[in-house]
Short mmCIF file of C-alpha atoms and ligand atoms in Angstrom, two decimals:
data_model
loop_
_atom_site.label_atom_id
_atom_site.label_comp_id
_atom_site.label_asym_id
_atom_site.label_seq_id
_atom_site.Cartn_x
_atom_site.Cartn_y
_atom_site.Cartn_z
CA MET A 4 27.21 -26.57 -22.64
CA ARG A 5 28.79 -23.12 -22.54
CA ILE A 6 28.11 -21.16 -19.36
CA ASP A 7 27.41 -17.94 -21.29
CA ASP A 8 24.64 -19.82 -23.15
CA ILE A 9 23.16 -21.05 -19.86
CA LEU A 10 23.30 -17.52 -18.43
CA ARG A 11 21.40 -16.16 -21.40
CA LYS A 12 18.51 -18.49 -20.52
CA LYS A 13 18.40 -18.59 -16.74
CA ARG A 14 19.99 -17.80 -13.41
CA THR A 15 22.70 -20.30 -12.57
CA LEU A 16 23.32 -22.31 -9.42
CA SER A 17 26.93 -23.48 -9.16
CA PHE A 18 29.42 -24.88 -6.67
CA GLU A 19 33.18 -24.81 -6.29
CA VAL A 20 35.17 -27.91 -5.36
CA PHE A 21 38.90 -28.46 -5.00
CA PRO A 22 40.85 -31.59 -5.99
CA PRO A 23 41.82 -33.59 -2.90
CA LYS A 24 45.52 -33.57 -2.00
CA LYS A 25 45.53 -37.33 -1.62
CA GLY A 26 43.87 -39.55 -4.22
CA GLY A 27 42.12 -42.78 -3.16
CA GLU A 28 39.55 -42.33 -0.42
CA GLU A 29 39.41 -38.54 -0.64
CA LYS A 30 38.82 -38.68 -4.37
CA ALA A 31 36.04 -41.26 -3.92
CA GLU A 32 34.51 -38.96 -1.30
CA LEU A 33 34.62 -36.02 -3.72
CA ILE A 34 32.88 -38.07 -6.42
CA LYS A 35 30.08 -38.80 -3.91
CA THR A 36 29.89 -35.05 -3.17
CA ILE A 37 29.58 -34.27 -6.88
CA GLU A 38 26.75 -36.81 -7.21
CA LYS A 39 24.91 -35.02 -4.41
CA LEU A 40 25.50 -31.64 -6.07
CA ARG A 41 24.01 -33.05 -9.26
CA ASN A 42 20.83 -33.83 -7.30
CA LEU A 43 20.71 -30.14 -6.33
CA ARG A 44 20.49 -29.38 -10.06
CA ALA A 45 23.82 -27.62 -10.28
CA ASP A 46 24.24 -25.78 -13.59
CA PHE A 47 27.99 -26.12 -13.31
CA ILE A 48 30.69 -27.12 -10.85
CA SER A 49 33.99 -25.28 -10.82
CA VAL A 50 37.26 -27.03 -10.00
CA THR A 51 40.14 -25.08 -8.48
CA TYR A 52 43.68 -25.31 -9.79
CA GLY A 53 46.89 -24.90 -7.79
CA ALA A 54 48.81 -21.66 -8.35
CA GLY A 55 51.41 -22.47 -11.00
CA GLY A 56 49.63 -25.68 -11.96
CA SER A 57 50.92 -27.73 -9.02
CA ASN A 58 47.87 -30.04 -9.16
CA ALA A 59 47.06 -29.75 -12.88
CA ARG A 60 46.67 -33.49 -13.40
CA ASP A 61 44.25 -34.00 -10.48
CA ALA A 62 42.26 -30.87 -11.35
CA THR A 63 41.88 -31.97 -14.98
CA GLU A 64 40.84 -35.44 -13.91
CA ILE A 65 38.12 -34.09 -11.59
CA SER A 66 36.79 -31.82 -14.37
CA GLY A 67 36.63 -34.90 -16.62
CA CYS A 68 34.72 -36.86 -13.94
CA ILE A 69 32.20 -34.01 -13.57
CA LYS A 70 31.66 -33.94 -17.34
CA ALA A 71 31.24 -37.72 -17.43
CA MET A 72 28.62 -37.43 -14.66
CA GLY A 73 26.53 -35.17 -16.88
CA ILE A 74 27.26 -31.84 -15.17
CA GLU A 75 29.05 -28.91 -16.79
CA PRO A 76 32.54 -28.41 -15.33
CA LEU A 77 34.21 -25.01 -15.11
CA ALA A 78 37.93 -25.78 -15.01
CA HIS A 79 40.04 -23.09 -13.34
CA ILE A 80 43.48 -22.50 -14.89
CA THR A 81 46.07 -20.22 -13.33
CA GLY A 82 48.65 -18.70 -15.69
CA GLY A 83 51.17 -17.32 -13.17
CA PRO A 84 54.58 -18.91 -13.67
CA SER A 85 53.40 -21.43 -16.30
CA THR A 86 54.90 -21.51 -19.77
CA PRO A 87 52.75 -21.52 -22.91
CA ALA A 88 53.64 -25.22 -23.29
CA ASP A 89 52.23 -25.94 -19.79
CA ILE A 90 49.00 -24.17 -20.71
CA ASP A 91 48.80 -25.99 -24.06
CA ARG A 92 49.12 -29.31 -22.23
CA VAL A 93 46.30 -28.58 -19.75
CA ALA A 94 44.06 -26.97 -22.37
CA GLY A 95 44.60 -29.96 -24.69
CA GLU A 96 43.68 -32.43 -21.91
CA LEU A 97 40.55 -30.46 -21.05
CA LYS A 98 39.52 -30.34 -24.71
CA LYS A 99 39.95 -34.11 -24.99
CA LEU A 100 37.64 -34.54 -22.00
CA GLY A 101 35.00 -32.32 -23.62
CA VAL A 102 35.39 -29.46 -21.15
CA GLU A 103 33.97 -26.27 -22.66
CA ASN A 104 34.37 -23.71 -19.86
CA VAL A 105 37.53 -22.30 -18.25
CA LEU A 106 37.98 -19.71 -15.50
CA ALA A 107 41.18 -17.89 -16.48
CA LEU A 108 43.20 -16.67 -13.49
CA ARG A 109 46.65 -15.48 -12.66
CA GLY A 110 46.92 -17.19 -9.27
CA ASP A 111 48.45 -15.81 -6.11
CA ARG A 112 52.14 -15.02 -6.20
CA PRO A 113 54.43 -16.15 -3.36
CA ALA A 114 55.54 -13.33 -1.03
CA ASP A 115 59.14 -13.49 -2.29
CA PHE A 116 58.46 -13.93 -6.02
CA ALA A 117 61.24 -13.07 -8.47
CA GLU A 118 60.78 -10.33 -11.05
CA ASP A 119 60.28 -12.77 -13.89
CA TYR A 120 58.00 -15.13 -11.86
CA CYS A 121 55.01 -14.54 -14.15
CA LYS A 122 57.06 -14.13 -17.33
CA HIS A 123 54.39 -15.22 -19.80
CA PHE A 124 51.18 -14.73 -17.85
CA ALA A 125 51.62 -11.67 -15.65
CA HIS A 126 47.85 -11.22 -15.43
CA ALA A 127 44.66 -13.13 -16.11
CA THR A 128 44.31 -10.92 -19.21
CA ASP A 129 47.40 -12.60 -20.72
CA LEU A 130 45.88 -16.04 -20.20
CA LEU A 131 42.52 -14.89 -21.62
CA THR A 132 44.30 -13.63 -24.74
CA TYR A 133 46.31 -16.83 -25.03
CA LEU A 134 43.31 -19.13 -24.71
CA GLY A 135 41.36 -17.04 -27.22
CA ASP A 136 38.11 -18.63 -28.30
CA SER A 137 39.13 -22.21 -27.55
CA PHE A 138 36.83 -22.23 -24.47
CA CYS A 139 33.96 -20.23 -23.04
CA LEU A 140 36.08 -18.09 -20.71
CA GLY A 141 35.28 -16.58 -17.34
CA ALA A 142 37.42 -14.55 -14.94
CA ALA A 143 37.56 -13.47 -11.29
CA CYS A 144 36.50 -10.17 -9.75
CA TYR A 145 36.69 -8.59 -6.32
CA PRO A 146 33.80 -6.70 -4.65
CA GLU A 147 36.17 -5.16 -2.12
CA GLY A 148 38.92 -4.61 -4.71
CA HIS A 149 41.87 -6.94 -5.29
CA THR A 150 44.45 -6.69 -2.50
CA GLU A 151 47.16 -5.55 -4.97
CA CYS A 152 45.10 -2.68 -6.35
CA GLU A 153 45.20 0.73 -4.73
CA THR A 154 41.65 1.68 -5.65
CA LEU A 155 38.52 -0.19 -6.65
CA ARG A 156 38.40 2.01 -9.72
CA ASP A 157 41.84 0.75 -10.91
CA ASP A 158 40.69 -2.81 -10.32
CA ILE A 159 37.55 -2.24 -12.40
CA VAL A 160 39.62 -0.72 -15.21
CA ASN A 161 41.49 -4.05 -15.24
CA LEU A 162 38.20 -5.94 -15.01
CA LYS A 163 37.01 -4.24 -18.18
CA LYS A 164 40.24 -5.46 -19.83
CA LYS A 165 39.23 -9.02 -18.86
CA GLN A 166 35.93 -8.56 -20.67
CA ASP A 167 37.72 -7.01 -23.67
CA ARG A 168 40.08 -10.02 -23.80
CA GLY A 169 37.19 -12.47 -23.98
CA ALA A 170 35.76 -13.10 -20.49
CA LYS A 171 32.07 -13.91 -20.98
CA PHE A 172 31.19 -13.98 -17.29
CA LEU A 173 32.78 -13.09 -13.95
CA ILE A 174 32.68 -14.80 -10.58
CA THR A 175 33.33 -12.80 -7.43
CA GLN A 176 35.62 -13.35 -4.53
CA ILE A 177 33.68 -14.15 -1.34
CA PHE A 178 32.12 -11.28 0.55
CA TYR A 179 29.91 -11.06 3.64
CA ASP A 180 28.45 -7.63 3.08
CA ASN A 181 26.27 -7.65 -0.03
CA SER A 182 26.60 -3.90 -0.47
CA TYR A 183 30.17 -4.46 -1.78
CA TYR A 184 28.75 -6.69 -4.52
CA TYR A 185 26.11 -4.13 -5.48
CA ARG A 186 28.72 -1.37 -5.54
CA LEU A 187 30.97 -3.48 -7.79
CA CYS A 188 28.09 -4.23 -10.21
CA HIS A 189 27.13 -0.59 -10.31
CA GLU A 190 30.65 0.76 -10.87
CA ALA A 191 31.54 -1.99 -13.35
CA GLU A 192 28.44 -1.27 -15.41
CA ARG A 193 29.26 2.43 -15.37
CA MET A 194 32.71 1.59 -16.74
CA GLY A 195 31.39 -0.60 -19.55
CA VAL A 196 31.40 -4.09 -18.02
CA THR A 197 28.30 -5.79 -19.39
CA VAL A 198 28.96 -9.50 -18.79
CA PRO A 199 27.13 -11.25 -15.91
CA ILE A 200 28.80 -10.93 -12.50
CA ILE A 201 27.98 -14.05 -10.48
CA PRO A 202 28.29 -13.54 -6.71
CA GLY A 203 30.37 -16.07 -4.77
CA VAL A 204 29.02 -17.00 -1.32
CA MET A 205 30.96 -19.00 1.26
CA PRO A 206 29.21 -20.20 4.42
CA LEU A 207 31.35 -19.26 7.40
CA ILE A 208 30.59 -22.20 9.63
CA SER A 209 33.57 -22.18 11.93
CA ALA A 210 35.00 -19.34 14.02
CA LYS A 211 38.59 -20.23 13.18
CA ASN A 212 37.91 -19.42 9.52
CA ILE A 213 37.43 -15.71 10.23
CA SER A 214 41.11 -14.83 10.46
CA ARG A 215 41.86 -17.17 7.53
CA ILE A 216 39.32 -15.39 5.36
CA LYS A 217 40.68 -12.01 6.35
CA SER A 218 44.26 -12.91 5.49
CA MET A 219 43.34 -14.87 2.34
CA CYS A 220 41.12 -12.34 0.62
CA GLY A 221 40.60 -9.40 2.96
CA SER A 222 36.79 -9.80 3.05
CA ALA A 223 35.20 -7.65 5.73
CA ILE A 224 32.90 -9.34 8.25
CA PRO A 225 29.94 -7.10 9.20
CA LEU A 226 29.84 -6.21 12.89
CA ASP A 227 26.51 -7.92 13.70
CA PHE A 228 27.70 -11.16 12.06
CA ARG A 229 31.07 -10.90 13.82
CA ASN A 230 29.31 -10.41 17.17
CA MET A 231 27.21 -13.54 16.67
CA ILE A 232 30.31 -15.55 15.74
CA GLU A 233 32.31 -14.28 18.71
CA THR A 234 29.47 -15.04 21.13
CA TYR A 235 29.09 -18.63 19.96
CA SER A 236 32.61 -19.41 18.71
CA SER A 237 33.06 -22.28 21.17
CA ASN A 238 29.85 -24.05 20.13
CA PRO A 239 30.37 -25.70 16.72
CA LEU A 240 26.70 -26.61 16.28
CA VAL A 241 25.50 -23.06 16.87
CA MET A 242 28.34 -21.71 14.73
CA ARG A 243 27.22 -23.90 11.86
CA GLU A 244 23.65 -22.72 12.23
CA ILE A 245 24.75 -19.07 12.25
CA GLY A 246 26.95 -19.55 9.15
CA ILE A 247 24.27 -21.38 7.17
CA ASN A 248 21.57 -18.86 8.13
CA TYR A 249 23.80 -15.97 7.17
CA SER A 250 24.47 -17.47 3.72
CA VAL A 251 20.75 -18.08 3.23
CA TYR A 252 20.09 -14.43 4.13
CA GLN A 253 22.81 -13.25 1.73
CA ILE A 254 21.47 -15.40 -1.12
CA ILE A 255 17.84 -14.29 -0.72
CA ASP A 256 18.96 -10.66 -0.80
CA LEU A 257 21.17 -11.27 -3.86
CA ILE A 258 18.42 -13.04 -5.77
CA ALA A 259 15.83 -10.43 -4.80
CA LYS A 260 18.11 -7.74 -6.21
CA GLY A 261 18.60 -9.59 -9.50
CA ALA A 262 21.96 -11.42 -9.27
CA PRO A 263 22.45 -13.57 -12.41
CA GLY A 264 23.31 -16.68 -10.39
CA ILE A 265 24.72 -17.96 -7.13
CA HIS A 266 28.14 -19.61 -6.84
CA LEU A 267 28.63 -21.47 -3.57
CA TYR A 268 32.09 -22.10 -2.18
CA ILE A 269 31.36 -25.28 -0.25
CA MET A 270 34.87 -26.55 0.59
CA ASN A 271 33.88 -29.99 -0.78
CA ARG A 272 31.09 -30.32 1.80
CA ALA A 273 27.91 -31.60 0.22
CA ASP A 274 26.08 -31.41 3.56
CA THR A 275 26.52 -27.62 3.62
CA ALA A 276 25.25 -27.27 0.05
CA ILE A 277 22.27 -29.55 0.74
CA GLU A 278 21.29 -27.64 3.86
CA ILE A 279 21.48 -24.23 2.18
CA CYS A 280 19.66 -25.35 -0.96
CA GLY A 281 17.04 -27.14 1.17
CA ARG A 282 16.23 -23.93 3.01
CA LEU A 283 15.98 -22.08 -0.29
CA GLU A 284 13.96 -24.71 -2.13
CA ASN A 285 11.00 -22.42 -2.83
CA VAL A 286 13.13 -19.41 -3.70
CA PHE A 287 15.17 -21.51 -6.14
CA HIS A 288 12.08 -23.21 -7.56
CA GLU A 289 10.57 -19.83 -8.26
CA LEU A 290 13.60 -18.21 -9.78
CA PHE A 291 16.09 -20.64 -11.31
P1 FAD B 2 44.64 -10.62 -12.23
O1 FAD B 2 43.43 -10.42 -13.06
O2 FAD B 2 45.95 -10.65 -12.93
O3 FAD B 2 44.62 -9.50 -11.11
C1 FAD B 2 45.65 -9.36 -10.15
C2 FAD B 2 45.93 -7.87 -9.92
O4 FAD B 2 46.45 -7.30 -11.13
C3 FAD B 2 44.68 -7.06 -9.61
O5 FAD B 2 45.05 -6.08 -8.68
C4 FAD B 2 44.25 -6.45 -10.94
O6 FAD B 2 43.57 -5.21 -10.81
C5 FAD B 2 45.59 -6.27 -11.63
N1 FAD B 2 45.49 -6.47 -13.09
C6 FAD B 2 44.68 -7.34 -13.75
N2 FAD B 2 44.89 -7.26 -15.08
C7 FAD B 2 45.84 -6.33 -15.26
C8 FAD B 2 46.51 -5.84 -16.41
N3 FAD B 2 46.21 -6.29 -17.62
N4 FAD B 2 47.49 -4.91 -16.23
C9 FAD B 2 47.80 -4.46 -15.00
N5 FAD B 2 47.19 -4.89 -13.85
C10 FAD B 2 46.25 -5.83 -13.99
N6 FAD B 2 43.70 -19.02 -7.15
C11 FAD B 2 44.28 -20.21 -7.47
O7 FAD B 2 45.49 -20.37 -7.28
N7 FAD B 2 43.55 -21.24 -7.99
C12 FAD B 2 42.21 -21.13 -8.24
O8 FAD B 2 41.58 -22.08 -8.71
C13 FAD B 2 41.57 -19.88 -7.93
N8 FAD B 2 40.25 -19.71 -8.18
C14 FAD B 2 39.68 -18.49 -7.94
C15 FAD B 2 38.33 -18.30 -8.27
C16 FAD B 2 37.71 -17.07 -8.04
C17 FAD B 2 36.25 -16.88 -8.41
C18 FAD B 2 38.46 -16.01 -7.45
C19 FAD B 2 37.79 -14.69 -7.16
C20 FAD B 2 39.80 -16.18 -7.12
C21 FAD B 2 40.43 -17.41 -7.37
N9 FAD B 2 41.78 -17.62 -7.09
C22 FAD B 2 42.37 -18.83 -7.38
C23 FAD B 2 42.59 -16.56 -6.45
C24 FAD B 2 43.30 -15.68 -7.52
O9 FAD B 2 44.24 -16.46 -8.23
C25 FAD B 2 43.99 -14.53 -6.79
O10 FAD B 2 43.04 -13.66 -6.27
C26 FAD B 2 45.07 -13.79 -7.59
O11 FAD B 2 45.79 -12.95 -6.69
C27 FAD B 2 44.54 -12.90 -8.69
O12 FAD B 2 44.04 -13.64 -9.73
P2 FAD B 2 43.33 -12.87 -10.96
O13 FAD B 2 43.04 -13.88 -11.98
O14 FAD B 2 42.22 -12.02 -10.48
O15 FAD B 2 44.56 -11.96 -11.41
#
C-alpha cells in the first residue's frame, strides 16, 4: 500500500532498519527483528541504502523480505554518484518485488569528492524527477537545517522543490529538541509545503553516541538531557533508561501537538522498539 494513502487515513508508526554488513546470522537476526516490529503493528519499515548504492543488492533483498512478511517497505535509494542505469536496475528490482514506496535521497558525499561526483543526481530533486510516478515517493528534511545549507530558509526553499518534484511525504533527520521540528513544520507550511512531515526519533541509549550524532547530523542535545547523560554515562543500564524515557517524552509531545506519525530509528534493535511502544501502548491505542 502507498504510504501517502495510509497517511490520509491515520497516523503512521514506522521503523528504520539497515541491511547487515554480513549476511548469514546477522540477516537471520534482522528477519527476527522485523517479525517483532510487525507485532508492534508497524505501518511501514524503511530500509537504508549505502551512499552510492554500495549495498544495493542487500537493501533490495531486505525490502523484498519485509514485503513478503506482509509489512509495507519503504526502500531508500540514494542518487549521488549513481548513473541512470544503476537507478533503473534498483528500481526494476524493487518493482519486481512489489515495493511501492521509495525514499529518494542524494546521500552524503565524501569529504574529498570530485566536481563531477554527483553528475546525474546532484540532489534528491534530480532523483525524484527521474523516478517520476513509478513509486510513491518520500524525501528527507532537516529540523535544524541541512549541514550544507547556510540558512534554514534556503533549506526549506529546496524542501519545497522536493514536494514540487513529487515527494508525497517527508521524514525528518533525528532531533532531540522538539521545538526544531515545530519550527520546521511552521516555516515549511508558510512556504507552501503541504505534505505530511513525519518526525524521526532516535533513542540515545549510550553516551558514546552523543559525539557520533553531533558529527553525523549536527543535532543539538538539550542541556538537561546532556546533563543526565553525562552524570550516568558510565552506567549502561541507567543510560538506557534515560534514553528510552527521553524518546517516550518526545513522542508524547509530538503526538499531542499533532504530528502525522512517528518514525523510530532503532538501529536494528527490536528490544528498544518494544520497550518504547510498550510504554506508549495507551497513547498509541488512542491515536493510531
Ligand atoms: P538533498 O535534498 O540533495 O540536500 C542536500 C543539500 O542540498 C541541502 O543543503 C539542500 O538544501 C540542498 N538542495 C536540495 N535540493 C537542491 C536543489 N535542487 N538545488 C540546490 N540545492 C539543493 N543517507 C544514506 O546514504 N542512505 C540512507 O538510506 C539515508 N537515509 C536517510 C533517511 C532520512 C530520513 C534522512 C533525514 C537522511 C538519510 N540519509 C541517508 C542521509 C542523507 O543522504 C544526507 O543527509 C545527505 O547529505 C542529504 O541527502 P538529501 O536527500 O537530503 O539531499
